[in-house]
Each structure stands twice: as structure tokens, then as C-alpha cells.
Tab-separated table of C-alpha atoms in Angstrom:
chain	number	residue	atom	x	y	z
A	1	GLN	CA	-31.832	15.790	-2.091
A	2	THR	CA	-33.744	15.899	-5.135
A	3	THR	CA	-36.205	15.428	-3.136
A	4	LEU	CA	-35.785	18.655	-0.877
A	5	ALA	CA	-35.426	20.101	-4.791
A	6	HIS	CA	-38.596	19.096	-5.411
A	7	ILE	CA	-40.238	20.586	-2.314
A	8	ILE	CA	-38.841	23.809	-2.924
A	9	ALA	CA	-39.732	23.639	-6.829
A	10	ASN	CA	-43.952	23.156	-5.729
A	11	SER	CA	-43.341	26.213	-3.005
A	12	SER	CA	-41.589	28.175	-5.021
A	13	LYS	CA	-43.689	28.360	-8.063
A	14	LYS	CA	-46.588	29.397	-5.652
A	15	ASN	CA	-44.564	32.743	-5.226
A	16	GLY	CA	-43.853	32.591	-8.585
A	17	THR	CA	-40.253	32.206	-8.528
A	18	ARG	CA	-38.599	30.280	-11.637
A	19	PHE	CA	-37.487	27.262	-10.534
A	20	VAL	CA	-34.627	25.504	-13.264
A	21	THR	CA	-32.819	22.632	-12.529
A	22	LEU	CA	-29.078	21.436	-14.408
A	23	SER	CA	-27.814	18.479	-13.831
A	24	ALA	CA	-23.503	18.771	-13.521
A	25	THR	CA	-23.464	15.290	-14.777
A	26	SER	CA	-24.700	16.513	-18.411
A	27	ALA	CA	-24.663	20.254	-17.951
A	28	LYS	CA	-22.353	21.975	-19.694
A	29	THR	CA	-20.766	25.884	-18.800
A	30	ASN	CA	-22.805	27.165	-21.950
A	31	ASP	CA	-26.019	26.072	-20.415
A	32	VAL	CA	-25.304	27.421	-17.328
A	33	ARG	CA	-24.797	30.815	-19.021
A	34	ASP	CA	-28.073	30.533	-20.431
A	35	VAL	CA	-29.683	29.815	-17.823
A	36	ILE	CA	-27.573	33.165	-16.193
A	37	SER	CA	-28.991	35.270	-19.158
A	38	GLN	CA	-32.420	33.708	-18.952
A	39	ALA	CA	-32.572	35.040	-14.720
A	40	GLN	CA	-30.935	38.900	-15.604
A	41	ASN	CA	-33.934	39.085	-18.875
A	42	GLU	CA	-36.620	37.657	-15.734
A	43	LYS	CA	-35.722	40.213	-13.259
A	44	ARG	CA	-34.877	42.837	-14.995
A	45	LEU	CA	-38.086	42.682	-17.277
A	46	PHE	CA	-40.322	41.151	-14.748
A	47	LYS	CA	-39.176	41.518	-11.303
A	48	ARG	CA	-39.154	37.779	-11.533
A	49	LYS	CA	-36.117	35.663	-8.887
A	50	THR	CA	-34.890	32.290	-9.846
A	51	ILE	CA	-34.015	29.553	-8.097
A	52	LEU	CA	-30.846	27.561	-10.069
A	53	PHE	CA	-30.605	24.168	-8.669
A	54	ILE	CA	-27.332	22.739	-9.494
A	55	ASP	CA	-27.352	18.355	-8.688
A	56	GLU	CA	-24.338	16.929	-8.524
A	57	ILE	CA	-22.047	19.800	-7.777
A	58	HIS	CA	-19.159	18.214	-7.730
A	59	ARG	CA	-19.141	17.163	-10.855
A	60	PHE	CA	-18.224	20.824	-11.962
A	61	ASN	CA	-14.379	21.451	-12.363
A	62	LYS	CA	-13.165	24.605	-10.411
A	63	SER	CA	-13.040	26.812	-13.517
A	64	GLN	CA	-17.084	25.873	-14.142
A	65	GLN	CA	-17.726	26.841	-10.775
A	66	ASP	CA	-16.282	30.417	-11.071
A	67	THR	CA	-18.965	31.057	-13.269
A	68	PHE	CA	-21.841	31.056	-10.664
A	69	LEU	CA	-19.560	33.793	-8.399
A	70	PRO	CA	-20.882	36.813	-9.765
A	71	HIS	CA	-24.029	35.834	-10.097
A	72	VAL	CA	-24.870	34.513	-6.845
A	73	GLU	CA	-22.523	37.637	-5.478
A	74	CYS	CA	-25.062	39.962	-6.707
A	75	GLY	CA	-28.520	38.571	-6.752
A	76	THR	CA	-28.917	37.289	-10.518
A	77	VAL	CA	-29.890	33.591	-9.003
A	78	THR	CA	-30.387	32.092	-5.855
A	79	LEU	CA	-27.934	28.474	-6.270
A	80	ILE	CA	-29.093	25.700	-4.755
A	81	GLY	CA	-26.667	23.047	-5.150
A	82	ALA	CA	-26.747	18.579	-3.911
A	83	THR	CA	-23.316	17.312	-3.488
A	84	THR	CA	-22.468	13.724	-1.623
A	85	GLU	CA	-19.118	15.006	-1.376
A	86	ASN	CA	-17.439	17.131	1.079
A	87	PRO	CA	-17.799	20.625	-0.415
A	88	SER	CA	-14.685	21.818	1.467
A	89	PHE	CA	-13.230	19.407	-1.010
A	90	GLN	CA	-15.319	20.244	-4.085
A	91	VAL	CA	-16.371	23.313	-3.900
A	92	ASN	CA	-14.151	25.883	-4.284
A	93	ALA	CA	-13.453	28.643	-1.323
A	94	ALA	CA	-14.934	31.686	-2.974
A	95	LEU	CA	-18.114	29.738	-3.609
A	96	LEU	CA	-18.456	28.252	-0.519
A	97	SER	CA	-17.941	31.273	1.157
A	98	ARG	CA	-20.846	32.856	-0.753
A	99	CYS	CA	-23.250	29.901	1.185
A	100	ARG	CA	-24.940	28.380	3.467
A	101	VAL	CA	-23.917	24.778	3.865
A	102	ILE	CA	-26.282	22.434	5.301
A	103	VAL	CA	-25.428	18.703	5.648
A	104	LEU	CA	-27.211	16.080	5.534
A	105	GLU	CA	-27.108	13.208	7.779
A	106	LYS	CA	-27.291	9.398	7.217
A	107	LEU	CA	-30.673	8.736	8.565
A	108	SER	CA	-31.002	6.442	12.139
A	109	VAL	CA	-32.083	3.033	12.455
A	110	GLU	CA	-35.238	4.050	13.938
A	111	ALA	CA	-36.063	6.069	10.105
A	112	MET	CA	-35.200	3.595	8.046
A	113	GLU	CA	-37.614	0.673	9.933
A	114	THR	CA	-40.298	3.470	9.523
A	115	ILE	CA	-39.896	3.849	6.522
A	116	LEU	CA	-39.375	-0.027	5.422
A	117	MET	CA	-42.156	-0.916	7.163
A	118	ARG	CA	-44.429	1.472	5.239
A	119	ALA	CA	-43.061	0.137	1.710
A	120	VAL	CA	-43.753	-2.941	2.997
A	121	ARG	CA	-47.339	-2.323	3.547
A	122	SER	CA	-47.705	-0.928	-0.140
A	123	LEU	CA	-46.376	-3.300	-1.674
A	124	GLY	CA	-49.230	-5.808	0.329
A	125	VAL	CA	-46.353	-8.057	1.947
A	126	GLN	CA	-47.367	-9.360	6.049
A	127	VAL	CA	-44.934	-8.793	8.538
A	128	LEU	CA	-43.421	-11.857	11.010
A	129	GLY	CA	-43.556	-10.960	14.261
A	130	GLN	CA	-40.271	-13.319	16.642
A	131	GLY	CA	-43.615	-15.399	18.478
A	132	ASP	CA	-44.231	-16.226	14.622
A	133	GLN	CA	-43.146	-19.676	13.444
A	134	HIS	CA	-42.997	-21.346	10.218
A	135	GLY	CA	-41.652	-24.256	9.131
A	136	SER	CA	-38.280	-25.351	7.961
A	137	SER	CA	-39.121	-27.695	5.237
A	138	ALA	CA	-39.744	-25.462	1.759
A	139	THR	CA	-42.314	-27.326	-0.964
A	140	GLY	CA	-42.786	-26.730	-4.990
A	141	SER	CA	-45.618	-24.907	-5.936
A	142	SER	CA	-47.100	-23.759	-9.032
A	143	SER	CA	-46.161	-21.263	-11.685
A	144	LYS	CA	-48.944	-18.946	-10.502
A	145	SER	CA	-46.647	-18.340	-7.041
A	146	SER	CA	-48.094	-14.309	-7.022
A	147	GLU	CA	-51.230	-16.290	-6.086
A	148	PHE	CA	-49.896	-16.591	-2.307
A	149	PRO	CA	-49.824	-14.514	0.022
A	150	VAL	CA	-46.054	-13.075	0.767
A	151	TYR	CA	-44.596	-12.976	4.310
A	152	ILE	CA	-41.377	-10.736	5.954
A	153	GLU	CA	-39.681	-11.689	8.852
A	154	GLU	CA	-39.128	-9.109	11.310
A	155	LYS	CA	-35.900	-9.988	11.991
A	156	ALA	CA	-35.270	-9.374	8.563
A	157	LEU	CA	-36.239	-5.768	8.116
A	158	ASN	CA	-34.197	-5.246	10.965
A	159	THR	CA	-31.955	-6.243	9.988
A	160	LEU	CA	-32.194	-4.413	6.263
A	161	ALA	CA	-32.337	-1.490	8.519
A	162	TYR	CA	-28.985	-2.188	9.751
A	163	LEU	CA	-27.004	-2.549	6.496
A	164	CYS	CA	-28.005	0.166	4.780
A	165	ASP	CA	-25.808	1.798	6.084
A	166	GLY	CA	-29.026	5.101	6.567
A	167	ASP	CA	-29.656	4.737	2.747
A	168	ALA	CA	-32.873	4.809	2.070
A	169	ARG	CA	-32.500	4.249	-1.251
A	170	THR	CA	-30.250	1.593	-0.768
A	171	GLY	CA	-33.145	-0.025	1.717
A	172	LEU	CA	-35.674	-0.148	-0.713
A	173	ASN	CA	-34.076	-1.476	-3.484
A	174	GLY	CA	-32.140	-4.364	-0.775
A	175	LEU	CA	-35.901	-5.174	0.089
A	176	GLN	CA	-37.747	-5.125	-3.852
A	177	LEU	CA	-34.833	-7.044	-4.929
A	178	ALA	CA	-35.318	-9.899	-2.161
A	179	VAL	CA	-39.183	-9.960	-2.854
A	180	GLN	CA	-38.839	-10.084	-6.484
A	181	ALA	CA	-36.079	-12.739	-6.147
A	182	ARG	CA	-38.118	-14.942	-3.942
A	183	LEU	CA	-41.370	-14.324	-6.325
A	184	ALA	CA	-39.396	-15.245	-8.810
A	185	VAL	CA	-38.385	-18.730	-7.235
A	186	GLY	CA	-42.126	-19.475	-6.114
A	187	LYS	CA	-41.414	-21.751	-2.869
A	188	THR	CA	-43.614	-21.746	-0.257
A	189	THR	CA	-43.069	-22.271	3.219
A	190	PRO	CA	-45.850	-23.911	5.994
A	191	LEU	CA	-45.851	-21.030	7.920
A	192	ASN	CA	-48.036	-21.663	11.724
A	193	ILE	CA	-49.349	-18.227	11.911
A	194	THR	CA	-52.944	-18.314	13.229
A	195	LYS	CA	-54.251	-20.098	16.093
A	196	GLY	CA	-54.309	-23.679	15.814
A	197	GLY	CA	-53.912	-23.637	12.631
A	198	SER	CA	-51.261	-23.117	8.758
A	199	ALA	CA	-50.700	-21.652	5.989
A	200	ASP	CA	-48.493	-21.565	2.803
A	201	GLY	CA	-46.974	-18.220	1.803
A	202	ILE	CA	-43.904	-17.274	-0.071
A	203	LEU	CA	-41.770	-16.176	3.237
A	204	ILE	CA	-38.268	-13.236	2.765
A	205	THR	CA	-35.898	-14.142	5.350
A	206	GLU	CA	-32.611	-12.317	6.653
A	207	GLU	CA	-31.002	-14.179	4.549
A	208	HIS	CA	-32.927	-14.131	1.488
A	209	VAL	CA	-32.577	-9.832	2.670
A	210	LYS	CA	-28.486	-10.052	3.071
A	211	GLU	CA	-28.913	-11.555	-0.449
A	212	GLY	CA	-31.338	-8.776	-1.666
A	213	LEU	CA	-28.774	-6.278	-0.984
A	214	GLN	CA	-25.906	-7.409	-2.559
A	215	ARG	CA	-23.005	-5.333	-0.421
A	216	SER	CA	-20.441	-6.138	-2.921
A	217	HIS	CA	-18.176	-2.865	-1.545
A	218	ILE	CA	-17.388	-0.925	1.068
A	219	LEU	CA	-18.604	2.886	1.468
A	220	TYR	CA	-15.123	4.680	0.804
A	221	ASP	CA	-14.199	7.572	-1.223
A	222	ARG	CA	-10.214	7.364	-2.512
A	223	ALA	CA	-10.632	11.262	-3.651
A	224	GLY	CA	-13.130	12.143	-1.001
A	225	GLU	CA	-14.044	12.692	2.652
A	226	GLU	CA	-13.529	8.970	3.871
A	227	HIS	CA	-10.565	9.141	2.401
A	228	TYR	CA	-8.686	11.229	5.024
A	229	ASN	CA	-10.793	10.025	7.607
A	230	CYS	CA	-9.929	6.657	7.425
A	231	ILE	CA	-5.887	7.169	6.963
A	232	SER	CA	-6.747	9.215	10.438
A	233	ALA	CA	-8.291	6.876	12.158
A	234	LEU	CA	-5.394	4.376	11.147
A	235	HIS	CA	-3.037	6.691	12.696
A	236	LYS	CA	-4.675	7.600	15.289
A	237	SER	CA	-5.547	3.775	16.332
A	238	MET	CA	-0.996	2.685	15.551
A	239	ARG	CA	-0.618	5.855	17.422
A	240	GLY	CA	-2.618	5.151	20.511
A	241	SER	CA	-1.150	0.928	20.789
A	242	ASP	CA	-4.674	0.124	19.695
A	243	GLU	CA	-3.361	-2.926	17.015
A	244	ASN	CA	-6.926	-4.091	16.303
A	245	ALA	CA	-8.744	-0.602	15.245
A	246	SER	CA	-4.861	-0.369	13.391
A	247	LEU	CA	-6.187	-3.635	11.753
A	248	TYR	CA	-9.476	-2.480	11.231
A	249	TRP	CA	-9.096	0.524	9.165
A	250	LEU	CA	-6.737	-0.563	7.176
A	251	ALA	CA	-8.641	-3.404	5.551
A	252	ARG	CA	-11.547	-0.550	5.952
A	253	MET	CA	-9.230	1.453	3.680
A	254	LEU	CA	-8.142	-1.855	1.315
A	255	GLU	CA	-10.744	-3.452	1.133
A	256	GLY	CA	-12.706	-0.325	-0.367
A	257	GLY	CA	-9.910	-0.097	-2.556
A	258	GLU	CA	-7.790	2.621	-1.749
A	259	ASP	CA	-3.903	2.660	-3.365
A	260	PRO	CA	-2.118	0.480	-1.161
A	261	LEU	CA	0.984	2.450	-2.172
A	262	TYR	CA	-0.311	5.425	-0.470
A	263	VAL	CA	-1.057	3.485	2.702
A	264	ALA	CA	2.293	2.664	2.272
A	265	ARG	CA	3.820	5.884	2.024
A	266	ARG	CA	1.867	6.978	5.935
A	267	LEU	CA	3.695	4.712	7.146
A	268	VAL	CA	6.860	5.236	6.596
A	269	ARG	CA	5.821	9.611	7.978
A	270	PHE	CA	4.122	7.654	10.518
A	271	ALA	CA	7.448	5.223	11.288
A	272	SER	CA	9.715	8.479	12.247
A	273	GLU	CA	6.998	11.107	13.209
A	274	ASP	CA	5.408	8.423	16.023
A	275	ILE	CA	7.847	6.443	16.379
A	276	GLY	CA	11.322	7.747	16.024
A	277	LEU	CA	14.231	6.557	17.494
A	278	ALA	CA	12.450	4.756	20.491
A	279	ASP	CA	12.403	2.039	17.767
A	280	PRO	CA	14.945	3.152	14.895
A	281	LEU	CA	13.909	-0.109	13.017
A	282	ALA	CA	10.191	0.672	12.731
A	283	LEU	CA	11.517	3.089	9.164
A	284	THR	CA	13.234	0.123	7.931
A	285	GLN	CA	10.074	-1.846	8.337
A	286	ALA	CA	8.068	1.258	6.559
A	287	VAL	CA	10.123	1.346	3.527
A	288	ALA	CA	10.560	-2.827	3.668
A	289	ALA	CA	6.210	-2.924	2.857
A	290	TYR	CA	6.507	0.671	0.617
A	291	GLN	CA	9.076	-2.498	-1.690
A	292	GLY	CA	6.706	-4.941	-1.169
A	293	CYS	CA	3.940	-2.763	-2.223
A	294	HIS	CA	5.095	-1.991	-5.454
A	295	PHE	CA	6.318	-5.352	-6.284
A	296	ILE	CA	3.373	-7.641	-6.250
A	297	GLY	CA	0.743	-4.659	-5.649
A	298	MET	CA	-2.873	-6.466	-4.371
A	299	PRO	CA	-4.346	-8.123	-2.796
A	300	GLU	CA	-1.246	-9.774	-2.087
A	301	CYS	CA	0.556	-7.240	-0.573
A	302	GLU	CA	-2.647	-6.649	1.964
A	303	VAL	CA	-1.081	-9.405	4.332
A	304	ILE	CA	2.600	-7.100	4.489
A	305	LEU	CA	0.754	-3.867	5.278
A	306	ALA	CA	-0.840	-5.773	7.695
A	307	GLN	CA	1.919	-6.452	9.251
A	308	CYS	CA	4.085	-3.422	9.192
A	309	VAL	CA	0.673	-2.010	11.115
A	310	VAL	CA	0.676	-4.557	13.338
A	311	TYR	CA	4.655	-3.817	14.105
A	312	PHE	CA	3.818	-0.213	14.879
A	313	ALA	CA	0.761	-0.141	16.898
A	314	ARG	CA	3.028	-2.627	19.285
A	315	ALA	CA	6.226	-0.329	18.957
A	316	PRO	CA	7.253	2.023	21.449
A	317	LYS	CA	6.436	5.592	20.281
A	318	SER	CA	8.479	8.541	20.683
A	319	ILE	CA	8.115	12.243	19.097
A	320	GLU	CA	11.182	13.402	20.454
A	321	VAL	CA	12.844	14.171	17.290
A	322	TYR	CA	9.774	15.154	15.763
A	323	ARG	CA	9.678	17.954	18.456
A	324	ALA	CA	12.943	18.850	17.833
A	325	TYR	CA	12.895	19.048	14.243
A	326	SER	CA	9.832	21.144	14.470
A	327	ASN	CA	11.630	23.780	17.475
A	328	VAL	CA	14.599	24.067	15.100
A	329	LYS	CA	12.455	25.561	12.017
A	330	GLU	CA	10.159	27.246	14.688
A	331	CYS	CA	13.319	28.843	15.725
A	332	LEU	CA	14.280	29.652	11.756
A	333	ARG	CA	10.777	31.585	11.257
A	334	MET	CA	10.830	33.506	15.023
A	335	HIS	CA	14.631	34.709	13.839
A	336	ALA	CA	14.361	38.248	13.560
A	337	GLY	CA	17.126	39.932	10.730
A	338	PRO	CA	19.428	38.301	8.403
A	339	LEU	CA	20.669	34.462	9.520
A	340	PRO	CA	23.715	34.097	11.147
A	341	PRO	CA	26.955	32.788	8.878
A	342	VAL	CA	28.229	29.762	9.245
A	343	PRO	CA	31.362	29.081	11.757
A	344	LEU	CA	34.952	30.218	9.844
A	345	HIS	CA	36.036	26.648	11.146
A	346	LEU	CA	33.375	24.950	10.288
A	347	ARG	CA	33.937	25.921	6.541
A	348	ASN	CA	35.289	23.728	3.513
A	349	ALA	CA	38.227	25.702	2.467
A	350	PRO	CA	38.718	23.996	-1.842
A	351	THR	CA	40.448	26.819	-2.582
A	352	ARG	CA	44.205	28.962	-2.164
A	353	LEU	CA	41.992	32.362	-1.744
A	354	MET	CA	39.430	29.955	0.745
A	355	LYS	CA	41.917	29.585	2.974
A	356	ASN	CA	43.555	32.654	3.031
A	357	LEU	CA	40.245	33.929	3.857
A	358	GLY	CA	40.173	31.852	7.239
A	359	TYR	CA	37.807	29.089	5.912
A	360	GLY	CA	38.339	25.710	8.092
A	361	LYS	CA	40.753	28.143	10.395
A	362	GLY	CA	41.512	25.804	14.134
A	363	TYR	CA	38.524	23.422	12.849
A	364	LYS	CA	39.313	19.557	15.017
A	365	TYR	CA	38.865	16.836	13.104
A	366	ASN	CA	37.103	14.203	15.734
A	367	PRO	CA	38.684	11.083	14.369
A	368	MET	CA	41.573	12.210	15.548
A	369	TYR	CA	41.484	12.524	18.807
A	370	LYS	CA	41.150	9.935	21.597
A	371	GLU	CA	39.955	11.756	23.814
A	372	PRO	CA	36.198	14.393	23.407
A	373	VAL	CA	36.601	17.425	21.357
A	374	GLU	CA	35.556	20.991	22.708
A	375	GLN	CA	33.993	22.691	19.556
A	376	ASP	CA	31.149	24.938	18.894
A	377	TYR	CA	28.971	23.649	15.579
A	378	LEU	CA	26.373	26.374	16.079
A	379	PRO	CA	26.815	30.207	15.308
A	380	GLU	CA	27.610	32.426	18.179
A	381	GLU	CA	24.419	33.634	18.444
A	382	LEU	CA	22.174	30.397	19.387
A	383	LYS	CA	25.406	28.686	21.291
A	384	GLY	CA	24.212	26.329	24.301
A	385	THR	CA	20.828	26.116	22.532
A	386	ASP	CA	19.002	22.476	23.141
A	387	PHE	CA	15.893	21.808	20.556
A	388	PHE	CA	15.393	19.058	22.346
A	389	LYS	CA	14.054	20.851	25.481
A	390	GLU	CA	10.329	22.040	25.950
A	391	GLN	CA	10.853	25.644	24.230
A	392	LYS	CA	9.375	28.615	26.041
A	393	THR	CA	6.365	29.820	23.906
């Protein structure tokens, strides 16, 4: 993103357009107002346009983002905002509607391999293909280890291209750390890289690359889009009775630092929304899982959530109650005029006046009858309505 901003800056200078850069991590509202004031003067006095680039714009809160609105709308500045978050969650809807969103996708594995190969050539490191062989024993070298040529396995570059998750910066940093670590160790390996001969060199293998990459955390953002993507995937995997996928998405969230109580709350909802009366014990399982997580916390509670998730994935599913309640809400929303009153025989009559008005009159107390009691419980206007049947649209 920053590289693209520099490209735009160089292009704008040729056209006489001002390019101003601010970072939301350090800039304040007054800094933005100063830039806008200068842009107004430039536009009025010299007819010069101003492009304002805000890096990490999601770090500005909603009120700070509102500062841009009138000036973007009237054309005082052309705003370019860069963010690693989903703008739908982090940028004001009013500001977002005045901008064009350009999504920069992750780099493909092929693109990462090309970038890493360029970096390897610039470092003077030679690549060993699949056909090249090297010895298994390492020999100690002198302190002048940099005098030996440095080699890297082609498999190591391919692995690095996969593990960096489409992030060129991560890939290049991992490569650099792997090279520096091997040079610091100063061990050489006998390599069979020429026909009929061998040579000593410093070899970087797949294991060295993994060590250099230092993948100590999983890509996950508790407050961003990945949070919603993973919980949606977990919900849909349990609904589809895929216990393996359910455990995978649960682990992605917990290992990424998600609050276990958040996951437990969503499981309570799932127990009634998707399982319902097909297995009434599911709700008990979910509440027990929430309490267990509350009692012992992470990491011990992870197996509690795992047990609950697998139980839900294997459980039969029913949306009968969920659909019936949705039909009731739709009935209430679509009702024309005032809602029907509660029938008199269903009303409680704690006072004599209420009894005299007919409250509770004619009500049949069900436990007193051996036979089923025929009695209406819905208002007269809704008599005979069955919310458990599919409603006509």
C-alpha cells in the first residue's frame, strides 16, 4: 500500500499536484486540519490540487474520520486511505460512500516465488535444485564463514512462499533471518554441485527457513473481519455436521487469541437456533461449556469447547422453534391496526373490580380436568393460526 502511495506521489509531482502523507498512528486531528487549511490555500491561490494519503486510516476514530467528510465532498483534497482492516467495519459509512474501495489481495504462491528468487539473486545466494545433492554431515569452518558460498534449497524457497501467507514482507524477512542465522553459525556442508566434484558451502534448508520465519502466531484479528469470517465458518461447519471442520475453525479462533467466552456464547445461541428440540440437551451442554470456560479459562477450557463443538456437529438439527418464533415476529410486524387485546378469560383478576369486569371469567384450570380441555388461548383474530407451519408469502 505504501509503495503504491509512493508511485502515485512521483506521478503527481510531474503533474504539479501536491502529495501529503500522514500516518494515523501518530497524526492528530490538528495535523489533519493544518493539511486541509494548506490545501484550501493552494487551491484558491495557485489552483493546485492536493492528494492526502493517510496510512493506517483505521487508527482514526469515527469523529476524527468525520473531519475529512466536507473537504472530500467539495474536492479540497483527494483522500487516499490505506488500511489492513476491512473498511466496512473500520471506516465511517459516510466517508466510505464517498470513496472507491480497492482491495489488495494476498500475493499468489507463484508471485511469492518470483519475489524470493529476485531476492536470492540480489544476495548472491545460489539455488540448489531437486537434482542437486549434498552431504548429511556438517563440518565446522573458520570464523571467516562468509568466504564460503551460500546455497539455498529450491524446496526451502517453495516452502517459504507457502508459509508467508501471501505477504512479501514476511517472506523477505524470513529469508533474511534464515541467511543471517546460518552465516552466524558458520557451519559448512559438503555439496555435490559439480560433475565429478564437490565443494563446501553454507546450506540453507527447509528447516532453517521455518526457523527463520518464526511463525509464532496465527493470522487472526479479534476485532476485524477474520473474527467474523471464522465464527461464521464454525457455525456453518457445525450446522453441516462436519466435526473435523468444526474443530479446525474452533482451533483457528482459540489459537489466534479469541476470547473463549465469546465462542461459548455463540454455542449457546447455536444450541437453540440450529439444534433446538431435535436434541433438547444441546442447550444444557452449551450452558455447561460456558460455565466451564468461565471457571477455568484458557488454555484448559479449550477441550471443553472442543467437546461441545463436536457434540453439536454430531447432533441432529432442527430449526422448528427458530422458524416458528420468526413467524410470530413477522405476524406482529405485519399486523394492521392495534394489536388484539388479551382475551378476558386469560387475564388475571387480583382485585374485586377486575373480577367484576369479567377478568378470568370462564377460564378452565387444566389440572382439575382429567380430559383435555377445549379452550382458546389466542386472540379471536388469530384463532386457528399455526406458527409451526410454513407461512405463505
